[in-house]
Coordinates of C-alpha atoms and ligand atoms in Angstrom, one line a residue:
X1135 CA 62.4 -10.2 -24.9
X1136 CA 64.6 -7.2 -25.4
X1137 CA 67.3 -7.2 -22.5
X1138 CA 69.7 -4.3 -21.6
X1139 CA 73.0 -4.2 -19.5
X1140 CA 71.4 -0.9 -18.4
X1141 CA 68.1 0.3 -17.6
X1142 CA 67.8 4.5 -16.5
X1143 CA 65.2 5.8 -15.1
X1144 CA 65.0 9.8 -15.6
X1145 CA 66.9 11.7 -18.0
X1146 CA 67.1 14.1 -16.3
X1147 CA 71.5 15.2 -15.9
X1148 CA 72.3 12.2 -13.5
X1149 CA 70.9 9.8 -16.0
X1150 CA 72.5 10.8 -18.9
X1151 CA 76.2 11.4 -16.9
X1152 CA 75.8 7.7 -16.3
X1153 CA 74.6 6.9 -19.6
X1154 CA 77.1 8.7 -21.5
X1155 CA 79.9 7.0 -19.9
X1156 CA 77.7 3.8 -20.2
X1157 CA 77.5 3.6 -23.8
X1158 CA 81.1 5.3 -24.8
X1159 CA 82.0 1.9 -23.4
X1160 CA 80.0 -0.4 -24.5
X1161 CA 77.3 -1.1 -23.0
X1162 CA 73.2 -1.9 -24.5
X1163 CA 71.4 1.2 -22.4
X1164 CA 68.2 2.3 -22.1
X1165 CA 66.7 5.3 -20.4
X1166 CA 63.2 5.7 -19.7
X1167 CA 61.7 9.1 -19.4
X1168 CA 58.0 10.6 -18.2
X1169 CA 58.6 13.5 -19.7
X1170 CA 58.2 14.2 -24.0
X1171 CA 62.1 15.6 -23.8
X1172 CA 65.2 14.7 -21.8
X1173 CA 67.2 16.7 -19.2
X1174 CA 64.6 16.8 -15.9
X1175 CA 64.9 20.5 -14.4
X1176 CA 67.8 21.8 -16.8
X1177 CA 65.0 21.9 -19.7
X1178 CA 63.0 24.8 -21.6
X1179 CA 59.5 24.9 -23.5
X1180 CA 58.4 27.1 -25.9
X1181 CA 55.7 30.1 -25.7
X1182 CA 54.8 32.7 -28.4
X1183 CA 57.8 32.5 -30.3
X1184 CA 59.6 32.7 -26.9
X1185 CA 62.2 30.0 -25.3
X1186 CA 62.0 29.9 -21.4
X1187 CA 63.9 27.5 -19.2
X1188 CA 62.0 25.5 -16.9
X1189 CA 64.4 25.5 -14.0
X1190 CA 68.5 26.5 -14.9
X1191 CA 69.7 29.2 -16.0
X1192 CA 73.3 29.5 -15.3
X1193 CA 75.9 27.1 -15.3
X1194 CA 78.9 28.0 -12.9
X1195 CA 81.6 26.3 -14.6
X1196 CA 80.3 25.9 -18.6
X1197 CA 82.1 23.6 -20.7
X1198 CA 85.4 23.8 -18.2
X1199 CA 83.3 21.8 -16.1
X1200 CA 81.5 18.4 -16.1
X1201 CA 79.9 19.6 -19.1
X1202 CA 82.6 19.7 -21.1
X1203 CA 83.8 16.4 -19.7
X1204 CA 81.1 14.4 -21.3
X1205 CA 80.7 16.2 -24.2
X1206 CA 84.3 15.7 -25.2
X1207 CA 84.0 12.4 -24.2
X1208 CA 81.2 11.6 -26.7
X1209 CA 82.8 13.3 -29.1
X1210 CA 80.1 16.3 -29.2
X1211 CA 81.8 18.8 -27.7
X1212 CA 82.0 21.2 -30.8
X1213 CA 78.1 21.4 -30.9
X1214 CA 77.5 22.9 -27.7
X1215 CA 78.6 26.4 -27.1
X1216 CA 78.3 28.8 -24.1
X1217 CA 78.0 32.6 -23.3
X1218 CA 80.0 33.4 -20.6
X1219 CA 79.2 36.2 -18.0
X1220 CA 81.6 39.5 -17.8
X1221 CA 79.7 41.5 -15.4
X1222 CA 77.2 40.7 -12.4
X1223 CA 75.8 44.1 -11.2
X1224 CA 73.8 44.1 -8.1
X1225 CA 71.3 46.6 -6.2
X1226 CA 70.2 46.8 -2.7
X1227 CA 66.6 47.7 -2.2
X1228 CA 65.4 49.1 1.0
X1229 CA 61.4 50.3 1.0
X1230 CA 61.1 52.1 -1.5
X1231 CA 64.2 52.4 -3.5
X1232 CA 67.1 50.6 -4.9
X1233 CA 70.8 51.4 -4.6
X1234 CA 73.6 50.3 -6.7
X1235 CA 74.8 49.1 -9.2
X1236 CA 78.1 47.0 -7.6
X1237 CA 79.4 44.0 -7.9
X1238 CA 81.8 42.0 -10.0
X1239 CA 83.1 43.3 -13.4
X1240 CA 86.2 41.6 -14.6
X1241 CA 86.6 44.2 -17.5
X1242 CA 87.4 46.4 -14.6
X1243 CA 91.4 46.0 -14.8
X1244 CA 92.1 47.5 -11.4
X1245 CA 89.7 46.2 -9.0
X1246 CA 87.8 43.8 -11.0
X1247 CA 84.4 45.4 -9.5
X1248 CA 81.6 48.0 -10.1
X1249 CA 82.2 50.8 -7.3
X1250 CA 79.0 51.9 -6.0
X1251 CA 78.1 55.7 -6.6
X1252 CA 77.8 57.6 -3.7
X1253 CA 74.2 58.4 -4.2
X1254 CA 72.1 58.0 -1.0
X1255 CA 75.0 55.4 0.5
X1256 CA 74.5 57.2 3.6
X1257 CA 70.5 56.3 3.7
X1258 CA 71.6 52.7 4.1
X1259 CA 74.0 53.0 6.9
X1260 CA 76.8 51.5 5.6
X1261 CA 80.5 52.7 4.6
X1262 CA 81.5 53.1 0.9
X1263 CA 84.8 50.9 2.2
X1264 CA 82.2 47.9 2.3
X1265 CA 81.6 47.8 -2.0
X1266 CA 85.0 48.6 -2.8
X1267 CA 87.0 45.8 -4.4
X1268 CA 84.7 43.4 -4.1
X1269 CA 86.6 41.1 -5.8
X1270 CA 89.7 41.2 -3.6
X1271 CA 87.8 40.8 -0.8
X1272 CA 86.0 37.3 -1.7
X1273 CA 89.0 36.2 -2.8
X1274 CA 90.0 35.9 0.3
X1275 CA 87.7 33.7 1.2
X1276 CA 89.1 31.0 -0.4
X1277 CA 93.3 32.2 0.1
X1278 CA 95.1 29.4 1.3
X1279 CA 92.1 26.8 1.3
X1280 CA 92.9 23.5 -0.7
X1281 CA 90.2 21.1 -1.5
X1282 CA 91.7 18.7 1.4
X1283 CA 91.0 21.6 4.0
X1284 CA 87.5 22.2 3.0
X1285 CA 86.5 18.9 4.2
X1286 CA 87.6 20.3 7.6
X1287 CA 84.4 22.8 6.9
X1288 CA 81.9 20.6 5.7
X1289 CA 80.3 20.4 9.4
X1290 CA 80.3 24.4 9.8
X1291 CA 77.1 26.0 9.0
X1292 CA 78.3 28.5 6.2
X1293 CA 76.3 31.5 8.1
X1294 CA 79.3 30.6 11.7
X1295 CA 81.9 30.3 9.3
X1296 CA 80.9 34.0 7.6
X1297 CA 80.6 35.4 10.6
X1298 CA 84.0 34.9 11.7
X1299 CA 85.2 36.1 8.7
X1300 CA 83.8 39.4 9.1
X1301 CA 84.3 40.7 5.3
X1302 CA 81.9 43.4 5.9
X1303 CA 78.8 44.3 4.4
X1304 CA 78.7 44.2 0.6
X1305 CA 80.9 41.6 0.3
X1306 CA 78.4 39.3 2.8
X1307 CA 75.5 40.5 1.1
X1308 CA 76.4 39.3 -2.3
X1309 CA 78.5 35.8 -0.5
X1310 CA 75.2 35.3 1.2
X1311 CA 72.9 35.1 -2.0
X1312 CA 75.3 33.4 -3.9
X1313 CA 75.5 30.8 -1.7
X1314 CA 71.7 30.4 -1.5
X1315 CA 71.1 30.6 -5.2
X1316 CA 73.8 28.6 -5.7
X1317 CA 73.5 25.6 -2.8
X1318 CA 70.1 26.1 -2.9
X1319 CA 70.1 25.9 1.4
X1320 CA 69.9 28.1 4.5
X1321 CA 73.1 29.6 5.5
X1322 CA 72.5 28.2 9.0
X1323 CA 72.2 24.9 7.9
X1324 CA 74.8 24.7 4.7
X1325 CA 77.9 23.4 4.4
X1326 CA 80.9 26.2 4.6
X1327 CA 83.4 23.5 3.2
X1328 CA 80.6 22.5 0.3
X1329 CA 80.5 25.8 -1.0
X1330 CA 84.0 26.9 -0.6
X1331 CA 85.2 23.7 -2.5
X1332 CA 81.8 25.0 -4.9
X1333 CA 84.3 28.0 -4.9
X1334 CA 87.3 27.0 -5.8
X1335 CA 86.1 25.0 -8.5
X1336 CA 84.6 28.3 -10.3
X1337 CA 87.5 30.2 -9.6
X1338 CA 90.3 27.5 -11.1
X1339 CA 87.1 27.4 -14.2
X1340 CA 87.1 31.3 -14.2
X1341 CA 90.8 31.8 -14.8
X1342 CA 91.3 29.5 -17.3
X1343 CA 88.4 31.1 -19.3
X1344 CA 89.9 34.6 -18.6
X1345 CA 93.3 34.0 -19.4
X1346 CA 93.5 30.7 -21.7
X1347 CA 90.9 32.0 -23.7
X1348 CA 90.1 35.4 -23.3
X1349 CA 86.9 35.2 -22.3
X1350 CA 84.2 36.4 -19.9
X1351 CA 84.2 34.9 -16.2
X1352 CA 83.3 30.8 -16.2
X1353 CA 79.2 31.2 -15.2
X1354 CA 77.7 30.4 -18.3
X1355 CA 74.7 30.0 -20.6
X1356 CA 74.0 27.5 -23.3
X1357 CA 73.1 29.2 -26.5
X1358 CA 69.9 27.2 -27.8
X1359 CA 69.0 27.7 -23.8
X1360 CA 69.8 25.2 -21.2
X1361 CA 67.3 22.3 -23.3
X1362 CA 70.6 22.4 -25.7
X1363 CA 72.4 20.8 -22.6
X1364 CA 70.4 17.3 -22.3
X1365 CA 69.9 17.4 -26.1
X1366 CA 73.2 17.5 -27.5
X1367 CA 74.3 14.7 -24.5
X1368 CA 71.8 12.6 -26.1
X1369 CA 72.8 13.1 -29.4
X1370 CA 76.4 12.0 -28.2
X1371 CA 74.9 8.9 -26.4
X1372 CA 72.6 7.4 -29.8
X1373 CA 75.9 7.6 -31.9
X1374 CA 77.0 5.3 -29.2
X1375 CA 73.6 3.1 -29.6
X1376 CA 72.2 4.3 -26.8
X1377 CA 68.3 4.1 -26.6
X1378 CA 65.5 6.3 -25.1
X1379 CA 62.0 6.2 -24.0
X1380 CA 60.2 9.0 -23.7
X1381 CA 56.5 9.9 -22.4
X1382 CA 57.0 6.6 -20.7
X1383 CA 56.9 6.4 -16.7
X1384 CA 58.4 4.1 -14.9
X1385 CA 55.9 2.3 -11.8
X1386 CA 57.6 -0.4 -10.3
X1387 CA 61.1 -1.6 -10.3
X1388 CA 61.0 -5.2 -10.6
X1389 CA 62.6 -6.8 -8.2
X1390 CA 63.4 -11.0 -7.5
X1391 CA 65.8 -12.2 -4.6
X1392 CA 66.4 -9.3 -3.1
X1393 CA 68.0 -8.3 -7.1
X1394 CA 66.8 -5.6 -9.3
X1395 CA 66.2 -7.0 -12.1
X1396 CA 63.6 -5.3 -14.6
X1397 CA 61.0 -2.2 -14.6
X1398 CA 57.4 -2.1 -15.2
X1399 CA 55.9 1.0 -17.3
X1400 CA 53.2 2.9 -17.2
X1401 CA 52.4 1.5 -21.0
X1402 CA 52.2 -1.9 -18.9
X1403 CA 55.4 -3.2 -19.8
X1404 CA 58.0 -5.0 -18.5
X1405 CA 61.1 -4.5 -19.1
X1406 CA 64.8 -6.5 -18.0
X1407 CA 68.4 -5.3 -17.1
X1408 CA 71.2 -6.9 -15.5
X1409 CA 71.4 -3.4 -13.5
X1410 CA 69.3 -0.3 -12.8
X1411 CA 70.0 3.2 -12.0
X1412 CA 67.2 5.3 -10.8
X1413 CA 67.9 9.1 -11.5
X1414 CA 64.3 10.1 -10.3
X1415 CA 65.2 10.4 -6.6
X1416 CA 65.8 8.5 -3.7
X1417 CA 62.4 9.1 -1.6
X1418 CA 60.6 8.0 -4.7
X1419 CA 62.9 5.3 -6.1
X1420 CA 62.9 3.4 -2.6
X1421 CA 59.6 4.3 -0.7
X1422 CA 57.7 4.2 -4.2
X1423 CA 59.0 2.7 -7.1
X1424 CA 60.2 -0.2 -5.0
X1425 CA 57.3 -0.9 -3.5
X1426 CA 57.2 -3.0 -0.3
X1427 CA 60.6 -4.6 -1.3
X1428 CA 63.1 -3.0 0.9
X1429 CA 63.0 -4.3 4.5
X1430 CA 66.0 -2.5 6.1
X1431 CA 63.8 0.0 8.1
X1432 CA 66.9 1.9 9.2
X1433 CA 67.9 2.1 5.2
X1434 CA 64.4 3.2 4.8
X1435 CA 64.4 5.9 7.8
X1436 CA 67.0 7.3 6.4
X1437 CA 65.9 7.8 3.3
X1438 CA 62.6 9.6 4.3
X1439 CA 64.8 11.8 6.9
X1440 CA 67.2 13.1 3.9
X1441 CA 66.4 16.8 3.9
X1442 CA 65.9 18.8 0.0
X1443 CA 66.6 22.1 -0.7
X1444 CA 64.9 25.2 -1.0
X1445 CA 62.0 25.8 -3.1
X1446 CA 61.8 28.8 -5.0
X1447 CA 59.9 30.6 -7.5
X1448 CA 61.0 31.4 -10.8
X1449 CA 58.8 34.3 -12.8
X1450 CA 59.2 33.7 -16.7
X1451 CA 58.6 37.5 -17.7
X1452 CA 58.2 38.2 -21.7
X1453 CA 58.5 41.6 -22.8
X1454 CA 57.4 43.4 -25.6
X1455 CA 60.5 45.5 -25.8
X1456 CA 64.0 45.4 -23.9
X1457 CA 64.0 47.0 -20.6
X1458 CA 67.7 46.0 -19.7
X1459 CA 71.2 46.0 -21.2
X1460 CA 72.5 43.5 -18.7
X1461 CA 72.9 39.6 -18.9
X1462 CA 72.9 38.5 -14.8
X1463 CA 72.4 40.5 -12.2
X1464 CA 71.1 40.2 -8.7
X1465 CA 68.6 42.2 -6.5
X1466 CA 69.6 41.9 -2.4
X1467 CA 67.5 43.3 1.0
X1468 CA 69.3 45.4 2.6
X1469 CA 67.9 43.6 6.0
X1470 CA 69.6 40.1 5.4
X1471 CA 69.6 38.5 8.8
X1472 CA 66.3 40.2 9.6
X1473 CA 64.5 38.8 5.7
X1474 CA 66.3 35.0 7.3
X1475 CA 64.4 35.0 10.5
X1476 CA 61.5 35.9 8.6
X1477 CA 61.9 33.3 6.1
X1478 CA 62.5 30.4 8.9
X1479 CA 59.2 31.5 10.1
X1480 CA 57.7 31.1 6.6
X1481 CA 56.7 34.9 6.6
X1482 CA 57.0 36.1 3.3
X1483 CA 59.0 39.7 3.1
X1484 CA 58.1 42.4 0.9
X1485 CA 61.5 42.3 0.0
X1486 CA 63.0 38.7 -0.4
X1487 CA 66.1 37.8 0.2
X1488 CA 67.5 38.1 -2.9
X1489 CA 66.5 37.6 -6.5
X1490 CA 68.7 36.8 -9.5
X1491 CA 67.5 38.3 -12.7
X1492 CA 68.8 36.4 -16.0
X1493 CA 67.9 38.0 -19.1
X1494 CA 68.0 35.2 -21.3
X1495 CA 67.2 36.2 -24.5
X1496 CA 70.4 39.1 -24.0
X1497 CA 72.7 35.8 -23.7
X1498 CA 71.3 34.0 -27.2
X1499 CA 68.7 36.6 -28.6
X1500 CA 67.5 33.4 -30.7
X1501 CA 65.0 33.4 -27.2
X1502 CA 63.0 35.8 -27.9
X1503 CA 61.3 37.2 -31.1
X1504 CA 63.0 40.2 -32.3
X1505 CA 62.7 43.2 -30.5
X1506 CA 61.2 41.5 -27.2
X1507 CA 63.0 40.4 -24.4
X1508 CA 62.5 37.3 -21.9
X1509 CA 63.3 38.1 -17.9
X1510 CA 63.7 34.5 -15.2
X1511 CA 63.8 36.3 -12.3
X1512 CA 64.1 34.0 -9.4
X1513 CA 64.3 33.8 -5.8
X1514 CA 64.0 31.4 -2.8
X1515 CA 61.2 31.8 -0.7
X1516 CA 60.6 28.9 2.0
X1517 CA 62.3 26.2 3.6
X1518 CA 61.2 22.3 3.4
X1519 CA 57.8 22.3 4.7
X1520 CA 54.8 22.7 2.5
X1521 CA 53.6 26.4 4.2
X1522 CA 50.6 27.4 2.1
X1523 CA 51.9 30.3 1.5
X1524 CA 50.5 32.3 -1.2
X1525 CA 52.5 32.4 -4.5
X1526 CA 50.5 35.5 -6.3
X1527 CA 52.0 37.6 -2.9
X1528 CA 55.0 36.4 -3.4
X1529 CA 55.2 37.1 -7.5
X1530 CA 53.4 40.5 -6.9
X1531 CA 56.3 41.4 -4.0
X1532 CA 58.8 40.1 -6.8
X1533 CA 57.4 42.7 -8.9
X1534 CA 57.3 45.1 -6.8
X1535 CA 61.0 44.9 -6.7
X1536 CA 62.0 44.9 -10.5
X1537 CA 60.2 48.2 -10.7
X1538 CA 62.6 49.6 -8.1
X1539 CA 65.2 49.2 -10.9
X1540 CA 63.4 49.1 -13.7
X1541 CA 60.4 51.8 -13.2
X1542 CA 58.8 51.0 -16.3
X1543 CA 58.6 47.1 -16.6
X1544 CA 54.9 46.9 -16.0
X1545 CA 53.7 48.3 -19.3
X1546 CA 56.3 46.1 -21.3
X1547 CA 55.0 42.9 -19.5
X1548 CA 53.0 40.8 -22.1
X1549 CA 52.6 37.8 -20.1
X1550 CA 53.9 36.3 -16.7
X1551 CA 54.3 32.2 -16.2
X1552 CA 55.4 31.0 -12.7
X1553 CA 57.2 28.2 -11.6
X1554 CA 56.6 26.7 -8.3
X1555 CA 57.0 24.2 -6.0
X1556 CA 54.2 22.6 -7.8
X1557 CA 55.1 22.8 -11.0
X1558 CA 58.4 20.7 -10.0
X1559 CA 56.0 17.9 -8.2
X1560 CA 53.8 17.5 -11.7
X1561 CA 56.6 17.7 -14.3
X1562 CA 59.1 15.3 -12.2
X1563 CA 57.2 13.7 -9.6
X1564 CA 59.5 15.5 -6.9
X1565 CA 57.4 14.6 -3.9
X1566 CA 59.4 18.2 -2.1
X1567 CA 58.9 20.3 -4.9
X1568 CA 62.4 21.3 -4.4
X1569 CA 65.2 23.0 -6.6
X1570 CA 67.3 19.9 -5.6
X1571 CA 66.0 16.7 -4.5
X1572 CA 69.0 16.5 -1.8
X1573 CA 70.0 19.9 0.1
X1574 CA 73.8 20.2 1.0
X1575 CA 73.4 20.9 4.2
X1576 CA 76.5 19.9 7.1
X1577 CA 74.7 16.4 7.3
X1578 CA 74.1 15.6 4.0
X1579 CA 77.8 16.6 2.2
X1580 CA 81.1 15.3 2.0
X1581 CA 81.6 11.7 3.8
X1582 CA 78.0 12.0 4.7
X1583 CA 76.5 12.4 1.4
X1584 CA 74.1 9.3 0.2
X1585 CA 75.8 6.5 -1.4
X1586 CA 74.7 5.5 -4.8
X1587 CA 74.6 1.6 -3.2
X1588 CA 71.0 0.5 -2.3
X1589 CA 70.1 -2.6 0.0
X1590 CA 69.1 -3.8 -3.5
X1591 CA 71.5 -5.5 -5.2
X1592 CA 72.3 -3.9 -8.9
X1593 CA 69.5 -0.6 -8.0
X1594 CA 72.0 2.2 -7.4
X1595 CA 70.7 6.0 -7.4
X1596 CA 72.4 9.3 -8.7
X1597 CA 71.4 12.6 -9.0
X1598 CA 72.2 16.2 -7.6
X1599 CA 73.3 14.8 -3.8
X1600 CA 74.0 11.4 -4.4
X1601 CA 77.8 10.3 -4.0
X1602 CA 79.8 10.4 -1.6
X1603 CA 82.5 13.4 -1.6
X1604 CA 80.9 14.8 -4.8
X1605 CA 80.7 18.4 -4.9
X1606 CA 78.8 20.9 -7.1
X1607 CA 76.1 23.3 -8.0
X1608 CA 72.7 21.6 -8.8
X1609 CA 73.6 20.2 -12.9
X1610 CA 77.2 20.3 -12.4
X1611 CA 76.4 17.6 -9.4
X1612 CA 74.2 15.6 -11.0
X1613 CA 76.0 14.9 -14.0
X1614 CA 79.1 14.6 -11.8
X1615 CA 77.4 12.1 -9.8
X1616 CA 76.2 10.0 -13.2
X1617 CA 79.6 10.3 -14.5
X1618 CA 81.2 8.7 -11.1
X1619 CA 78.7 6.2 -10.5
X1620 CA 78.5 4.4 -14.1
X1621 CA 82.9 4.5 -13.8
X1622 CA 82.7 2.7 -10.7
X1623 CA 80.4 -0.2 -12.0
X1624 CA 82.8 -0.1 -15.4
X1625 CA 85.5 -1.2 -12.7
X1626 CA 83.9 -3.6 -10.7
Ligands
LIG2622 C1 64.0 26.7 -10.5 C2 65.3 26.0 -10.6 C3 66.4 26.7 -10.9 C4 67.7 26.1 -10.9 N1 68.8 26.8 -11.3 C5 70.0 26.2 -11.5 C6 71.1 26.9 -12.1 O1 71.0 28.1 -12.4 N2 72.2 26.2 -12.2 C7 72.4 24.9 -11.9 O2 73.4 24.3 -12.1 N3 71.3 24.2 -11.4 C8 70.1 24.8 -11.2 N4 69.0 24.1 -10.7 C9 69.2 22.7 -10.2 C10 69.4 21.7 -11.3 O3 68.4 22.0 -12.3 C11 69.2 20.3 -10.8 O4 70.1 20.1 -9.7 C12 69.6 19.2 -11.8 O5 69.2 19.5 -13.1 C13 69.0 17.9 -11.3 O6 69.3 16.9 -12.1 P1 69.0 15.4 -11.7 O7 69.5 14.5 -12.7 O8 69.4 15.2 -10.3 O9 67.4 15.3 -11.6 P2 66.1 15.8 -12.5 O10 66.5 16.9 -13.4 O11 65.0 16.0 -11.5 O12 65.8 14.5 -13.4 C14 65.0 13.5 -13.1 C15 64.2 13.0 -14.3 O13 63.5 11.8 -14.0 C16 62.2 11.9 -14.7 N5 61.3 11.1 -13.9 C17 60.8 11.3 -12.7 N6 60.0 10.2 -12.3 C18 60.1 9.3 -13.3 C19 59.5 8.0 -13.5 N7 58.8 7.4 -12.5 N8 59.7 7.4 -14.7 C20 60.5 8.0 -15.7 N9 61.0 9.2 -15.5 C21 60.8 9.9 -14.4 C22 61.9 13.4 -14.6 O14 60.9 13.8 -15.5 C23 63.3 14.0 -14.9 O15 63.5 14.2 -16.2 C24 67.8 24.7 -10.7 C25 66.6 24.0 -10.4 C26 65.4 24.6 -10.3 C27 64.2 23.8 -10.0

């Protein structure tokens, strides 16, 4: 029988950070995947001639990030290319109408934003002062913080620490969304030092892409869409002998002596490696996957305690001609703490907190046939607990607000797919339908995070949230966390 160093369950980022590393030094590895194509939630399908990304769509820090560490280090670096983002316009919708655009625009040389226009600013209370150099202000944010004094933050909620700030209005509005779309977790609950070190990482990867190469602003998208991400990993990690399974599921990790020691598939078979690293979770690898055989009840507790993210639900809009000119940009309420409450009470608001609009097929037009275009909006709508809450309201309130800014989208629509909370729990048996499996919140970040180390000896876990002090948004954490774990075993 077959036996590997390595066995990895799930391909998705975390899996293949690890493998990667794995095979570029040496090692017999093999990664087991349910799914017909690697990369987990940072994966696309095809539609009509149209290319639509499951989950992801941007990626904060591109190849300047972990990315571009494991590509380089697999030597396929050259076959992965980004678009990177120069402007992120953003409107603020109140009943019936939308105001803006403003935001961030680095080919503005003086202030590096989009100044609102004065239209109707009066209607929505709130000084012109507050959407002036937006830029300047959030850099402020993060003036004199090192990555050593962000730790000091990761117990304060990010919604205390904002509010001492007191940047003022547009500048919280869009610091408020980015934080949610980006940690994926309540502002009363996040971690202030998680995303500011989230922060600081962007900003280091935004001015090297600005000034070292003359580009547009670090947030990036994979041209080929975000499938190109997983799939040229892989490619890096067979010319290194690595080996995959796909369409195969893992159902048991085999495990003798308290020792992992194999895996059992849902083809029936079995399977042996000296270690195994799960990348399919940690409620299902320990409560599922490992059956009966952990008896630490306080390891266990823990594990079933560990809080995810968000959910949210993603449109996937195709359109039979172009109703935008812009990449990225964001729709906020102009009722932030009020749409919060709401939220926390699993109300749904005509207006949701935010939603981020990536037009995909603007960034690699390959996405679309010619002449149509392809619209993700997203947003978040409901904490943790399954709330029943009706998604067609929620995608008909979502549409509702595009036609603020774009009056005439409905006639261009052709078709509308959604993803849901459900679609995550069939395509990667997420028990919490979540965006990430583990939410950043102050209890789950920093020294606090979960270990990779199981009560097993040789299962460890990785993943988006796995790993102590490891930082990141969703992809760039999970490879990060790969990446860590497999160098860590290298040294042992
Ligand atoms: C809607 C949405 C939008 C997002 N937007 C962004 C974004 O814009 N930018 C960003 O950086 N991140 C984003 N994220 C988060 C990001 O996609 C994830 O954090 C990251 O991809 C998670 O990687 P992972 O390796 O932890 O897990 P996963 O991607 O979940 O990988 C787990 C893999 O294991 C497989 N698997 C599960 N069970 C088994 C089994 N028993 N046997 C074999 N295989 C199994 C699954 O099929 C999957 O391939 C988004 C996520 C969602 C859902």
């Amino acid at each position: 029988m077959k036996k590997y160093d390595y066995i990895i369950i799930g391909s998705g980022l975390g899996g293949l950070g690890a493998a990667g590393i794995l095979v570029k030094n040496g090692k017999k590895v093999l990664i087991i995947e349910k799914n017909n194509k690697p990369g987990g939630r940072c994966s696309s399908y095809q539609k009509d001639g149209f290319t639509i990304d499951y989950g992801t769509h941007i990626i904060t820090r591109s190849e300047y990030g972990p990315i571009g560490e494991i590509t380089s280090q697999l030597g396929v670096k050259n076959l992965l290319k980004f678009f990177h983002l120069h402007r992120m316009p953003s409107y603020i919708l109140k009943e019936n109408s939308a105001f803006g655009p403003f935001g961030i625009d680095i080919n503005q040389k003086s202030t590096l934003s989009i100044p609102i226009n004065d239209t109707n600013l009066n209607e929505l209370e709130i000084s012109k002062d507050n959407f002036q150099n937006i830029f300047g202000k959030m850099s402020k944010l993060v003036q004199n913080i090192s990555i050593p004094k962000t730790r000091e933050l990761d117990n304060v909620p990010f919604q205390t620490y904002m509010k001492e700030l007191d940047l003022g209005a547009g500048v919280n509005q869009i610091l408020y969304f980015l934080f949610m779309a980006g940690l994926c977790v309540m502002p009363h609950e996040g971690s202030a030092g998680e995303f500011l070190r989230t922060l600081l990482y962007v900003m280091s990867s935004s001015i090297k892409s600005v000034w070292m190469d003359h580009d547009g602003l670090s947030f990036g998208y994979p041209y080929g869409s975000c499938s190109a991400i997983p799939d040229v990993i892989c490619k890096g990690i067979r010319n290194f002998g690595g080996e995959f399974l796909f369409n195969t599921t893992v159902n048991e990790i085999i495990i003798k002596d308290n020792r992992a020691v194999g895996v059992k598939t849902s083809k029936d078979e079995i399977i042996m490696g000296d270690k195994i690293i799960s990348n399919v979770g940690p409620k299902e690898t320990i409560l599922q996957l490992c059956k009966n055989e952990i008896t630490e009840k306080s390891y266990k507790e823990k594990i079933k305690k560990l809080k995810p993210s968000i959910r949210s639900l993603v449109l996937k809009i195709a359109l039979d001609s172009p109703i935008t000119n812009e990449p990225f940009q964001f729709l906020l309420t102009s009722e932030m703490e009020k749409t919060l409450e709401m939220t926390l009470k699993n109300k749904v608001s005509k207006i949701p907190i935010g939603i981020f609009i990536p037009a995909t097929s603007i960034m690699d037009p390959s996405l679309a046939p010619k002449g149509k275009q392809l619209l993700l909006p997203g947003t978040v709508y409901a904490p943790y607990v399954d709330t029943g809450i009706n998604i067609e309201k929620i995608k008909n309130n979502v549409l509702g607000c595009l036609e603020l800014v774009f009056p005439h989208i409905q006639k261009h629509i052709k078709w509308v797919d959604i993803f849901s909370p459900e679609t995550a729990m069939k395509l990667w048996n997420n028990v919490d339908g979540a965006i990430n499996r583990i939410g950043q919140t102050i209890d789950q970040v920093g020294k606090n995070q979960l270990d990779f180390f199981t009560p097993i000896d040789e299962l460890y876990l990785v993943g988006c949230g796995i790993g102590k002090n490891i930082s990141g948004i969703g992809t760039e954490f999970a490879l990060s966390s790969g990446m860590t774990l497999a160098n860590q075993l290298l040294k042992k």
